[in-house]
Coordinates of C-alpha atoms in Angstrom, one line a residue:
X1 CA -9.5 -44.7 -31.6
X2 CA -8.1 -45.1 -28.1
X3 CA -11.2 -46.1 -25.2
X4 CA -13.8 -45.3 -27.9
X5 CA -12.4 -42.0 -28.8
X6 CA -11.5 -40.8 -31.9
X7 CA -7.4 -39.3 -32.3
X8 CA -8.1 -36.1 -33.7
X9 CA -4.7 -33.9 -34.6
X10 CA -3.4 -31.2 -33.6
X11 CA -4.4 -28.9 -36.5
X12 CA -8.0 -29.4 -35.9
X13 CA -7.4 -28.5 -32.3
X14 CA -6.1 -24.9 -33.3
X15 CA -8.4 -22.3 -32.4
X16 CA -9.0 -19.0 -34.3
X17 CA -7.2 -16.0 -32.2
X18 CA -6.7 -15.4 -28.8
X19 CA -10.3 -14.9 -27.4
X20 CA -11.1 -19.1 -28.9
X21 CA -7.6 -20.4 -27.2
X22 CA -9.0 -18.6 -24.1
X23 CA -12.8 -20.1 -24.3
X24 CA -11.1 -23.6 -25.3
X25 CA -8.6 -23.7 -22.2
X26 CA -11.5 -22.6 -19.8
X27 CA -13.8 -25.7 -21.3
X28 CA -10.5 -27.7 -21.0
X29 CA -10.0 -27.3 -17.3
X30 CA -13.5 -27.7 -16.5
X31 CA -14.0 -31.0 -18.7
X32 CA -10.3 -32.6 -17.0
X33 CA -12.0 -31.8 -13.2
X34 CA -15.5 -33.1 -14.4
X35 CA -14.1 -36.7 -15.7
X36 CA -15.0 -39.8 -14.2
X37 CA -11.9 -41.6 -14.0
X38 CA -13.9 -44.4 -12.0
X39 CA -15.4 -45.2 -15.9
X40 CA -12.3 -45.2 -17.9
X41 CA -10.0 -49.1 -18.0
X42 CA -7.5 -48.3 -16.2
X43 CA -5.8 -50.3 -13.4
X44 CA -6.2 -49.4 -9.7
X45 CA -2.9 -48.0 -9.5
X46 CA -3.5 -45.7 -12.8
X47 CA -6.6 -44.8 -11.7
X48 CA -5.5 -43.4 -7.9
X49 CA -2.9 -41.8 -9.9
X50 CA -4.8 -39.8 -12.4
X51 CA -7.2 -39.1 -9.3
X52 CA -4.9 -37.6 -7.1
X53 CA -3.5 -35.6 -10.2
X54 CA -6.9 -34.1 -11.1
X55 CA -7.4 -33.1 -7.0
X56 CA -3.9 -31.5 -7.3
X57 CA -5.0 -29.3 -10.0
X58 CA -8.4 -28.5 -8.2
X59 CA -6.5 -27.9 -5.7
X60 CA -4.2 -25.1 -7.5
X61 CA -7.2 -23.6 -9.0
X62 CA -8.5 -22.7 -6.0
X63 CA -5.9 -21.7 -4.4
X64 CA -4.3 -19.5 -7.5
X65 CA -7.7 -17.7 -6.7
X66 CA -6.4 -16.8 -2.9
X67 CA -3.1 -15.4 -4.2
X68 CA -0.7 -17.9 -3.6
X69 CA 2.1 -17.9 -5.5
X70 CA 2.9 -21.5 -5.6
X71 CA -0.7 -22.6 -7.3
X72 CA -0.3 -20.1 -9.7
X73 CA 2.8 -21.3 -11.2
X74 CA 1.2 -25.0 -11.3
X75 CA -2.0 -23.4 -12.9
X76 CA 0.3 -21.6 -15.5
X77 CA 2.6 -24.2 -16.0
X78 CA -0.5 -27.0 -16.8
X79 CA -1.9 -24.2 -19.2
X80 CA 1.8 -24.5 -21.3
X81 CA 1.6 -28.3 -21.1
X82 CA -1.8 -27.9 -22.9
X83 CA -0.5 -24.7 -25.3
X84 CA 1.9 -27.4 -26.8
X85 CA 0.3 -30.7 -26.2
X86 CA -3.0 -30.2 -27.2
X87 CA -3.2 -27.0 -29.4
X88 CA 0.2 -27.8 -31.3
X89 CA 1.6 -23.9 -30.3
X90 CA 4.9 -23.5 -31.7
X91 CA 7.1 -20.9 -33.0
X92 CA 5.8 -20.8 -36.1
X93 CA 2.2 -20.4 -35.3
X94 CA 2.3 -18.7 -31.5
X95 CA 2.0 -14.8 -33.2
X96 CA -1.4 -15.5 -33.7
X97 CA -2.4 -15.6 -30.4
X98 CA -0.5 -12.5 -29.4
X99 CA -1.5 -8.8 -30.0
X100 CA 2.2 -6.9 -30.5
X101 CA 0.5 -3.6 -28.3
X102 CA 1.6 -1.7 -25.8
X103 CA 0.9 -4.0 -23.5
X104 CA 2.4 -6.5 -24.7
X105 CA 5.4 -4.5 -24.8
X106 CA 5.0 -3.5 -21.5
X107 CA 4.9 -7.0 -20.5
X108 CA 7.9 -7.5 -22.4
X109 CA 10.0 -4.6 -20.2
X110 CA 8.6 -6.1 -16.6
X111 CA 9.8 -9.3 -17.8
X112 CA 13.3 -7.9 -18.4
X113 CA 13.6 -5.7 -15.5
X114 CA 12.2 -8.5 -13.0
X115 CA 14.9 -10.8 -13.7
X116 CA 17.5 -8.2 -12.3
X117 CA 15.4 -6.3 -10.1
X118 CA 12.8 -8.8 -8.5
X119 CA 9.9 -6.9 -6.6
X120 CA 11.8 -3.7 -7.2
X121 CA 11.4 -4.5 -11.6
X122 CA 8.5 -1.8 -11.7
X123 CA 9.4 1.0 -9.3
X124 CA 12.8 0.7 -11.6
X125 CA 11.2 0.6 -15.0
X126 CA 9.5 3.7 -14.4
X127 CA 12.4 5.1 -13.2
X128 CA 14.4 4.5 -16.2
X129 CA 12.2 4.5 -19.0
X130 CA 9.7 7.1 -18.1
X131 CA 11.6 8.9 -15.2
X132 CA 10.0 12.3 -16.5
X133 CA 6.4 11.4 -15.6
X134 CA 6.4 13.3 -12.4
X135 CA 8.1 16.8 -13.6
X136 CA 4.6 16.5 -16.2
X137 CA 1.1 18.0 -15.6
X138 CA -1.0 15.0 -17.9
X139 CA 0.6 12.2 -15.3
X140 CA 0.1 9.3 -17.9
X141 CA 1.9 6.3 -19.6
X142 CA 0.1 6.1 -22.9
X143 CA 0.8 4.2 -26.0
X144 CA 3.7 6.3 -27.3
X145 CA 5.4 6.7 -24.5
X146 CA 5.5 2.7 -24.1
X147 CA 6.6 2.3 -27.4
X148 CA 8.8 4.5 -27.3
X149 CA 10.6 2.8 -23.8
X150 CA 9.9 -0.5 -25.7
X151 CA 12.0 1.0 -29.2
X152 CA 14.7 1.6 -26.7
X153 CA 14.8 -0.6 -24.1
X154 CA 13.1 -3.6 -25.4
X155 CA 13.6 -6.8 -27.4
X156 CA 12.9 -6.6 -31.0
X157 CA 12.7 -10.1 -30.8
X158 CA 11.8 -12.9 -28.5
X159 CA 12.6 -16.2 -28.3
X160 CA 9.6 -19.0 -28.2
X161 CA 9.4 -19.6 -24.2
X162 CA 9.5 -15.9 -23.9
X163 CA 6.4 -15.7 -26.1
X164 CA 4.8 -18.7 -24.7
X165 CA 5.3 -17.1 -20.9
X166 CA 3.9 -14.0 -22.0
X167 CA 0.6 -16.0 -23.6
X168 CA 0.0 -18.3 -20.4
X169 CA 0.3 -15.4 -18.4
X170 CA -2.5 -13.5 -20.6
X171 CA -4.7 -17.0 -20.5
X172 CA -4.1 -16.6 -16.9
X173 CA -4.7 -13.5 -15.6
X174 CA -7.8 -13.6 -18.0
X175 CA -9.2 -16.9 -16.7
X176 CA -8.1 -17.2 -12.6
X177 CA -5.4 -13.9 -12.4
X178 CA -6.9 -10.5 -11.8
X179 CA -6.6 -9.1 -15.8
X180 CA -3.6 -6.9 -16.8
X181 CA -2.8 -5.6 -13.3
X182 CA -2.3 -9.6 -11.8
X183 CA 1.8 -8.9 -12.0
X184 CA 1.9 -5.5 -11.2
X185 CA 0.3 -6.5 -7.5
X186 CA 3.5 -8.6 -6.2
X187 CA 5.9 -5.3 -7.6
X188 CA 6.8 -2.7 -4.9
X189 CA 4.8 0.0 -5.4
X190 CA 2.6 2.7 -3.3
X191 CA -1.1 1.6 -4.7
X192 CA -3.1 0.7 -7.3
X193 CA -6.3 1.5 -8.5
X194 CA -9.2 0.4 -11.3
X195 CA -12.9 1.4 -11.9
X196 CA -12.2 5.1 -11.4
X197 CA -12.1 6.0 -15.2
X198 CA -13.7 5.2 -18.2
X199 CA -12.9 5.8 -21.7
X200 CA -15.6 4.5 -24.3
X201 CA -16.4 1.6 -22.2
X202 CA -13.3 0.5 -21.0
X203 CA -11.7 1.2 -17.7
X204 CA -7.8 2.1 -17.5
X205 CA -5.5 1.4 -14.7
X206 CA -4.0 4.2 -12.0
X207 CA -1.0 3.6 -10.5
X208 CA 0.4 5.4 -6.9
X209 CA 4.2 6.2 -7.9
X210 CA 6.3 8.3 -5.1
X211 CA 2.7 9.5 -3.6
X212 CA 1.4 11.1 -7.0
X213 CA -1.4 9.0 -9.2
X214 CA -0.4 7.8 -12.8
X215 CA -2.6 6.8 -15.4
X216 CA -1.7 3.7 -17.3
X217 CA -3.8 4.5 -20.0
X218 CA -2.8 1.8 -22.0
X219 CA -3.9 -0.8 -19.7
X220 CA -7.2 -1.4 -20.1
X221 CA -10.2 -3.3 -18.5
X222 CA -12.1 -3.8 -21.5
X223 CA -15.3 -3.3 -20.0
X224 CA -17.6 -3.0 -16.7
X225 CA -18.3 -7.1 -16.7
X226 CA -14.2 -7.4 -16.4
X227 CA -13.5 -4.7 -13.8
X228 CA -16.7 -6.7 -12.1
X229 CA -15.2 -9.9 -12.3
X230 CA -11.6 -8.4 -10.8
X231 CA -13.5 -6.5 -7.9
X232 CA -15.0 -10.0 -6.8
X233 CA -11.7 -11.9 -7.8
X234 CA -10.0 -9.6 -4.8
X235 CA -12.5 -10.0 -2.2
X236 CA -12.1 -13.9 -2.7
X237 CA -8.4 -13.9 -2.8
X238 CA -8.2 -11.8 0.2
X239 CA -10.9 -13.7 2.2
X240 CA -13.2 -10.5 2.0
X241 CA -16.5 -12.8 0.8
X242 CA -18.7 -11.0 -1.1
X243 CA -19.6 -7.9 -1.6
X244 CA -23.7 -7.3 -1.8
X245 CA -25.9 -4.2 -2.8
X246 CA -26.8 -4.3 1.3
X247 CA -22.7 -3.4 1.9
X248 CA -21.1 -2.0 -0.6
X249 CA -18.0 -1.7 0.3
X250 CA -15.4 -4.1 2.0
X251 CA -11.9 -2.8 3.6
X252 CA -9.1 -5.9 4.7
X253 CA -5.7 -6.2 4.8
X254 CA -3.6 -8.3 2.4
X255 CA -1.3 -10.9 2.6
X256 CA 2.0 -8.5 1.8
X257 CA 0.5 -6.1 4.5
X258 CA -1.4 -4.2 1.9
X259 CA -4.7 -2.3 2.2
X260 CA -7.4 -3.6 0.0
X261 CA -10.7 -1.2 -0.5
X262 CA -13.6 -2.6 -2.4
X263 CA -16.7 -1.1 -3.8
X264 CA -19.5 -1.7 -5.7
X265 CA -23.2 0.2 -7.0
X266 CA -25.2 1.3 -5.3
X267 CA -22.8 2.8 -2.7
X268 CA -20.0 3.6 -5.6
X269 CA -20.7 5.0 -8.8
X270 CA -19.0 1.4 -10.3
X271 CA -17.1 -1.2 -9.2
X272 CA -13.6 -0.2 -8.0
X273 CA -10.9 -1.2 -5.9
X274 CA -8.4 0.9 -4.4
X275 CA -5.0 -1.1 -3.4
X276 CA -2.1 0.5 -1.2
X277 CA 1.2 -0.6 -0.5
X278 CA 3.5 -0.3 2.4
X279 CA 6.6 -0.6 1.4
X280 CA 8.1 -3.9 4.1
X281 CA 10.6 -5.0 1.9
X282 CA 13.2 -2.4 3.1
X283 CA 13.2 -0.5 6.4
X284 CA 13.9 3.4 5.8
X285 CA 15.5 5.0 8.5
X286 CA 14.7 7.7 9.4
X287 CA 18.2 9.2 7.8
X288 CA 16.5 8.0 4.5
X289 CA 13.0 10.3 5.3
X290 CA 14.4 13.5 6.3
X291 CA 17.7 14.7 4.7
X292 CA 19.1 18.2 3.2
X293 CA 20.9 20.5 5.1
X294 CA 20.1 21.0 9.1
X295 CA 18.4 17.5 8.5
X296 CA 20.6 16.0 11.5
X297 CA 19.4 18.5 14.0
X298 CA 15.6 17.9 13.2
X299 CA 16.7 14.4 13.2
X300 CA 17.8 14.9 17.0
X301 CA 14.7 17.6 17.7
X302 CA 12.4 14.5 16.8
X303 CA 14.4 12.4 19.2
X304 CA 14.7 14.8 22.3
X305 CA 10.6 15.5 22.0
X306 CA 10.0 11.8 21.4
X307 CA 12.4 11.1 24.9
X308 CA 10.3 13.9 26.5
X309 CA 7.6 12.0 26.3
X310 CA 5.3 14.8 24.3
X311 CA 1.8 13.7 22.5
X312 CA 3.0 14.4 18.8
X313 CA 0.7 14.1 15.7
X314 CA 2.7 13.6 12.4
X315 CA -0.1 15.5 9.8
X316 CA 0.1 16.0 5.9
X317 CA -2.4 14.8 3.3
X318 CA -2.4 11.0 1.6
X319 CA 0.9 10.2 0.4
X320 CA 3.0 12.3 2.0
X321 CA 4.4 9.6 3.7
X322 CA 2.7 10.2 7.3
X323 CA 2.9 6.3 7.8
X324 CA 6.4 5.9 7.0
X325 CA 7.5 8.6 9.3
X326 CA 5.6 7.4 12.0
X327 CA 7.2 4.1 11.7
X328 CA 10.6 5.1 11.9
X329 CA 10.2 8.0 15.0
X330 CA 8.8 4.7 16.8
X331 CA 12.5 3.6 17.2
X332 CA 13.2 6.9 19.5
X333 CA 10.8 5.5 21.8
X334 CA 13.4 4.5 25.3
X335 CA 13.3 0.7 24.9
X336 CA 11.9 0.5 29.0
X337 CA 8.6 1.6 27.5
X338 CA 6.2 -1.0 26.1
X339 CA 4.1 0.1 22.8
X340 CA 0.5 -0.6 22.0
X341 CA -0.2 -0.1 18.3
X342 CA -4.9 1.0 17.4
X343 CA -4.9 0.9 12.8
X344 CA -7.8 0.3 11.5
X345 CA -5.9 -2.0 9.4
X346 CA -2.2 -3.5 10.4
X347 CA -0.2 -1.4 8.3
X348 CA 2.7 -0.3 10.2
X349 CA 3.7 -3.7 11.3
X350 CA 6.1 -2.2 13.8
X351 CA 6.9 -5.8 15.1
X352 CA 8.7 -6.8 11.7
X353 CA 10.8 -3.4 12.7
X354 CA 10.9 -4.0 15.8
X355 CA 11.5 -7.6 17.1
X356 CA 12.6 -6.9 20.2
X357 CA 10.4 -4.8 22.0
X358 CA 7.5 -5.4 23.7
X359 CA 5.1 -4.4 20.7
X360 CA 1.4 -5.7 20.4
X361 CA -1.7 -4.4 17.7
X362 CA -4.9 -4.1 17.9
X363 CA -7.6 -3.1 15.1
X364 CA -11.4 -2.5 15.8
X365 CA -13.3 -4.9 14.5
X366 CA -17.3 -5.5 14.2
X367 CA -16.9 -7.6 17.6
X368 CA -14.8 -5.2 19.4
X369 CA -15.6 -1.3 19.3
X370 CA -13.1 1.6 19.9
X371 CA -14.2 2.0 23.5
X372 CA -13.9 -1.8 24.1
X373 CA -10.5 -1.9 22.6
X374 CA -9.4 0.8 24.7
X375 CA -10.7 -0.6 27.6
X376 CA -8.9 -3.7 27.4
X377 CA -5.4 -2.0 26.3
X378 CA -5.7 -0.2 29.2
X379 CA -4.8 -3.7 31.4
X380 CA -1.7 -4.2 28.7
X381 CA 0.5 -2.8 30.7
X382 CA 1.8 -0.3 27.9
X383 CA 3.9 2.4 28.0
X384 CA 3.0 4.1 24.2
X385 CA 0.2 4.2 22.6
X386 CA 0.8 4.5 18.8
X387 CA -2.5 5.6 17.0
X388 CA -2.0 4.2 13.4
X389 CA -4.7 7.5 11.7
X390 CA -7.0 9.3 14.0
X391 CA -9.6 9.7 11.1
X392 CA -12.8 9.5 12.9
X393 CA -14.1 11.6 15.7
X394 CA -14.9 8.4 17.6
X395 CA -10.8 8.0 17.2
X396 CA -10.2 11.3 18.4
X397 CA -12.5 10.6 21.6
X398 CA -10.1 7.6 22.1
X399 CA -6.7 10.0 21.8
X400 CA -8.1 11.8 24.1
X401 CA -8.9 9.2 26.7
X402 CA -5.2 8.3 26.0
X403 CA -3.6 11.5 26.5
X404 CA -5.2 12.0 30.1
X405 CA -4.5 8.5 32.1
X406 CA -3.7 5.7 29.0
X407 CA -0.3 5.8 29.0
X408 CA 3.0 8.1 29.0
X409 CA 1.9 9.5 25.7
X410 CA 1.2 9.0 22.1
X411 CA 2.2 9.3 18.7
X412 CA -0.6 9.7 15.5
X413 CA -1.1 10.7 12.5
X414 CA -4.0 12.6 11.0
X415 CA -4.9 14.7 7.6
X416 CA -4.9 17.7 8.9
X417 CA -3.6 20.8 6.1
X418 CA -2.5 22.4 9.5
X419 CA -1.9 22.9 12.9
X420 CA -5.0 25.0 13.8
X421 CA -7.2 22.9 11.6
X422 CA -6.2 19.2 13.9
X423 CA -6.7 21.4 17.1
X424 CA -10.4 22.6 15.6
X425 CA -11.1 18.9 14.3
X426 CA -10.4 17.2 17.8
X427 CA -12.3 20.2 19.4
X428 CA -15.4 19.7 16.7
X429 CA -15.0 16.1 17.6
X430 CA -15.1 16.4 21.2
X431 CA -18.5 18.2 20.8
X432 CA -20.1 15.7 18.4
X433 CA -18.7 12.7 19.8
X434 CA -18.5 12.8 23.4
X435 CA -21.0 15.1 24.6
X436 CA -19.4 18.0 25.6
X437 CA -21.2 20.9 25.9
X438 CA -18.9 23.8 26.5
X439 CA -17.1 24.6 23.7
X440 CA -14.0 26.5 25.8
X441 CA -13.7 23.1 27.6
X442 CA -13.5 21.3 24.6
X443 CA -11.2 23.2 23.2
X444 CA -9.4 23.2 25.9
X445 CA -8.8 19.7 25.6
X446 CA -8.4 19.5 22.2
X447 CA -5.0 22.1 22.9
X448 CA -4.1 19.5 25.9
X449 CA -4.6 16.6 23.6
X450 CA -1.3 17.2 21.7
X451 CA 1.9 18.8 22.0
X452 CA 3.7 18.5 18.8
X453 CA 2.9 18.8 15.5
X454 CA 4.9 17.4 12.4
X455 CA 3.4 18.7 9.6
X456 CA 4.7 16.7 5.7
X457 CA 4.2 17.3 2.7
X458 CA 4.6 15.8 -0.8
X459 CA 5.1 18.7 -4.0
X460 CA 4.2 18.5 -7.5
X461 CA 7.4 16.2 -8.3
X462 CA 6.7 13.6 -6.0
X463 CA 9.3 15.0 -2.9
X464 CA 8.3 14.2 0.2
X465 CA 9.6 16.1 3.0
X466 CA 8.6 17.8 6.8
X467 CA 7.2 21.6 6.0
X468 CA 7.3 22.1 9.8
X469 CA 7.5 21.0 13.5
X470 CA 5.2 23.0 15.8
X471 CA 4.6 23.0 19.5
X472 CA 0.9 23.6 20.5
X473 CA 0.9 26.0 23.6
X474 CA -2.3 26.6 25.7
X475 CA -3.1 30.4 25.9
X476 CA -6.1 31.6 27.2
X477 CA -7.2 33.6 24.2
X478 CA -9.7 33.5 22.3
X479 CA -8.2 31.1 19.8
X480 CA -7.3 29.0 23.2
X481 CA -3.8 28.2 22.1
X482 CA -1.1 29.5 19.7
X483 CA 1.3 27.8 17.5
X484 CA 4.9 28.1 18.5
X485 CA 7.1 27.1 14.9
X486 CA 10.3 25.7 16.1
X487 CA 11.7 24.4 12.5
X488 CA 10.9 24.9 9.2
X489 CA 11.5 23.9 5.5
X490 CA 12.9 26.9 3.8
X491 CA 14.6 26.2 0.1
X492 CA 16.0 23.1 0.5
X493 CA 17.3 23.6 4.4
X494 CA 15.7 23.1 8.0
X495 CA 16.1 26.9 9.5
X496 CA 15.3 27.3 12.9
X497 CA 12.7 29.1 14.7
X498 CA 11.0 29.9 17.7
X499 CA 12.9 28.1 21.1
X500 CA 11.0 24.9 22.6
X501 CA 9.0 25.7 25.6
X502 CA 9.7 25.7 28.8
X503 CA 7.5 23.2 29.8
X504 CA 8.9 20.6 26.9
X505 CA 12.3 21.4 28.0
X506 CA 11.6 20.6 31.4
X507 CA 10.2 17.2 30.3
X508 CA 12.8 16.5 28.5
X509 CA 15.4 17.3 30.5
X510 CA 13.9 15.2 33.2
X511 CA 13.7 12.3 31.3
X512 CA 17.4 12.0 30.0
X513 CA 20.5 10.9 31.7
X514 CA 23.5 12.9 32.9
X515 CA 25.3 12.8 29.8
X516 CA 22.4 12.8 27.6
X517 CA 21.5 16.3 29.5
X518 CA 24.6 18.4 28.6
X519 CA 24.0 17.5 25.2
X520 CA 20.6 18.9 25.0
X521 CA 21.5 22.2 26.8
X522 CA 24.1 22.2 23.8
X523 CA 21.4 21.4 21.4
X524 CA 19.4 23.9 22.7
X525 CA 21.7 26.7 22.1
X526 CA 20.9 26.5 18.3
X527 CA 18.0 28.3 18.7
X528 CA 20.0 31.5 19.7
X529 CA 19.2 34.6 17.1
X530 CA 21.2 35.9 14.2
X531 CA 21.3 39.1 12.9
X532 CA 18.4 38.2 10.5
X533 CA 16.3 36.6 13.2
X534 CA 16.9 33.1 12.0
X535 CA 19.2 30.7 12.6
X536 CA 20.1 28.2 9.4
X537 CA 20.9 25.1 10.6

């Protein structure tokens, strides 16, 4: 007996399979924050010890559930303390708390790879153990196929703080951690998904890899009570509150820059959470985006219209890597000219980039609408306006305020599938939104509203790449303007097409120096015909 209690072994303490250890830990950590240390013998000095130790760990509890790294290693390291102290788990009896399934095998391969790789440990396991995925139709790492990496690239066997890393982890992620994606979230990667698929209860994980979705079918949510408990796990460790049957949705950014998107019934058919990543680990040039051959003199055709000071919108649907582009054209902007950043989340994050320019971002927010935010970035003395996604007409409205008397021009991106489709959309937009009642005039200002159009797109294998860079020039047709290609993607090289306009080559010209001048009257005689009508670059 020690204080009245009776000294019970460590055999008695040994629960029956994972699912027990799990209930026990959780009863555990409740009854060591719930004790009265004010009733227990101990001397004053004990005592304000073993108090400050128990407000530590509320403390890290808490915290773990915010993301921060720090608290979660405390949490997981007091759970092995109590693995070994309490529960007696040893090599010789740890098996029984581990399933040997995929994913635990898969656990075993992150583990691996993150020790070389870091961040980087999942992007490269797919890459080396299921590098096929993208060249397949059925885009999905099942059972076999992680078995078969596991067969190959794993450990047949692991040593007893390799097991007992992969079981706190498990008693983790299923007690504070957000379930079997909590360490795929800190990995570089484009999103992450759950609650969109369900299999005989159970909800799988999708994964975002090089803009295509993969299904991790053998990660499972094991039903609609866990992919519950992960949805409202998010919104608390990103500060969203809670999400109620009133609002069923919640959109924030993260920590790491991340978008977070939230839903729950009634408005969604489940609960679900979409998660996407933008990559601010590395900064890709914009070498790195655009490459094959005549990739140099796109490359420089991007920098002369961008120097001309032209409104150009950067289209393509989700994935294609709109975002990315955008971020890297900012760096042709003449560094004379201030830039004001409008997301509807901070995603580009063009100050990290960027540190010495004179950068600041804005967001609407349920304070401040789009009109009020323009109003007041109109007294920030900017030069650029950089519209993160123009994906609402009230957005459109606002590029179109900008393109008249905002600034020297602007750079967005939208979804548009193609050039006459983002001219129609502002023009709809311009009806709908701000009250214009002749359709000519609207679409007259929808032509006006942007001059350049670089369209990407993203194929069947995951390759991103620019399809086409078109200048929008006004007619007075029927249509109301006409789309003027000047490069395209043909085969695996940029040919050239129709010559700039007059107008954008008097722009640009006038806003370069001497010497920059007689190398675009060089540049522009690239554009001269072949005998086939094109010129390859």
């Amino acid at each position: 007996m020690i204080f009245g209690k009776r000294i019970i072994s460590k055999k008695e303490f040994l629960p029956n399979g994972f699912e027990e250890l799990l209930d026990c830990i959780r009863e555990d950590f409740l009854q060591q924050l719930r004790v009265n240390l004010s009733a227990e013998p101990f001397s004053g000095s004990e005592r304000r010890f073993r108090i400050k130790k128990r407000e530590n760990l509320r403390e890290a509890l808490r915290l773990c559930g915010f993301g921060n790294e720090s608290a979660k290693i405390f949490v997981k390291a007091h759970i092995v303390q109590m693995l070994s102290d309490k529960y007696g788990i040893d090599n010789e009896n740890i098996d029984k708390f581990l399933t040997i399934d995929a994913e635990y095998k898969f656990k075993v391969l992150l583990d691996t790879y993150r020790e070389r790789y870091g961040s980087l440990a999942l992007e490269n396991l797919i890459k080396d153990c299921f590098g096929n995925i993208l060249v397949e139709r059925n885009r999905k790492i099942d059972d076999n196929a992680v078995n078969r990496a596991f067969m190959r690239y794993g450990k047949n066997v692991l040593s007893f703080p390799e097991k007992m890393e992969i079981l706190s982890q498990k008693i983790y992620e299923s007690y504070k951690g957000n379930g079997v994606i909590d360490q795929l979230l800190p990995m570089t990667i484009d999103g992450i998904s759950g609650g969109v698929s369900e299999n005989k209860g159970c909800f799988t994980v999708w994964l975002m890899y090089k803009g295509n979705t993969v299904n991790l079918s053998f990660l499972k949510y094991r039903d609609e009570i866990e992919i519950k408990r992960i949805c409202r796990n998010l919104c608390r460790s990103y500060g969203l509150g809670q999400l109620s049957e009133k609002k069923g949705y919640m959109v924030a950014e993260l920590s790491d820059g991340s978008r977070a998107a939230i839903s729950r019934p009634p408005f969604c058919e489940s609960w679900s959470f979409f998660i996407r990543k933008f990559r601010t680990e590395t900064i890709l040039e914009i070498e790195d985006l655009i490459n094959g051959e005549g990739a140099d003199v796109v490359i420089k055709l991007i920098d002369y219209i961008v120097k001309g000071q032209r409104i150009v919108a950067v289209t393509g649907e989700q994935g294609s890597g709109k975002t990315t582009l955008l971020s890297a054209i900012v760096g042709f902007i003449p560094e004379w000219l201030n830039i004001r950043v409008v997301e509807m989340s901070f995603e580009l994050h063009l100050r990290r980039r960027f540190p010495h320019r004179n950068i600041a971002s804005f967001r609407e927010t349920e304070g401040v609408g789009v009109q009020e935010g323009l109003d007041f970035i109109k007294k920030t003395d900017g030069g650029v306006t950089v519209l993160g996604e123009v994906a609402s007409m009230q957005a459109v409205v606002f590029l179109v305020q900008l393109s008249q008397n905002a600034s020297s021009f602007t750079l967005f991106t939208h979804h548009a599938k193609d050039t006459a489709e983002l001219v129609h959309y502002i023009r709809n937009s311009l009806l709908m939104r701000a009250n214009f009642r002749n359709e000519r005039v609207a679409l007259s200002q929808a032509v006006n509203a942007v001059n350049f159009n670089i369209h990407t797109v993203k194929n069947e294998f995951g390759e991103r790449y620019i399809e086409k860079i078109s200048e929008i020039v006004p007619e007075s047709s029927e249509e109301g303007f006409s789309e003027r290609i000047i490069v395209r993607r043909r085969g695996k090289a940029y040919v050239t097409d129709a010559e700039l306009g007059r107008k954008t080559v008097e722009s640009v010209y006038k806003n370069l120096s001497a010497d920059e001048r007689q190398e675009f009257l060089k540049f522009l005689r690239l554009w001269r015909k072949e005998e086939d009508g094109k010129a390859i670059l």
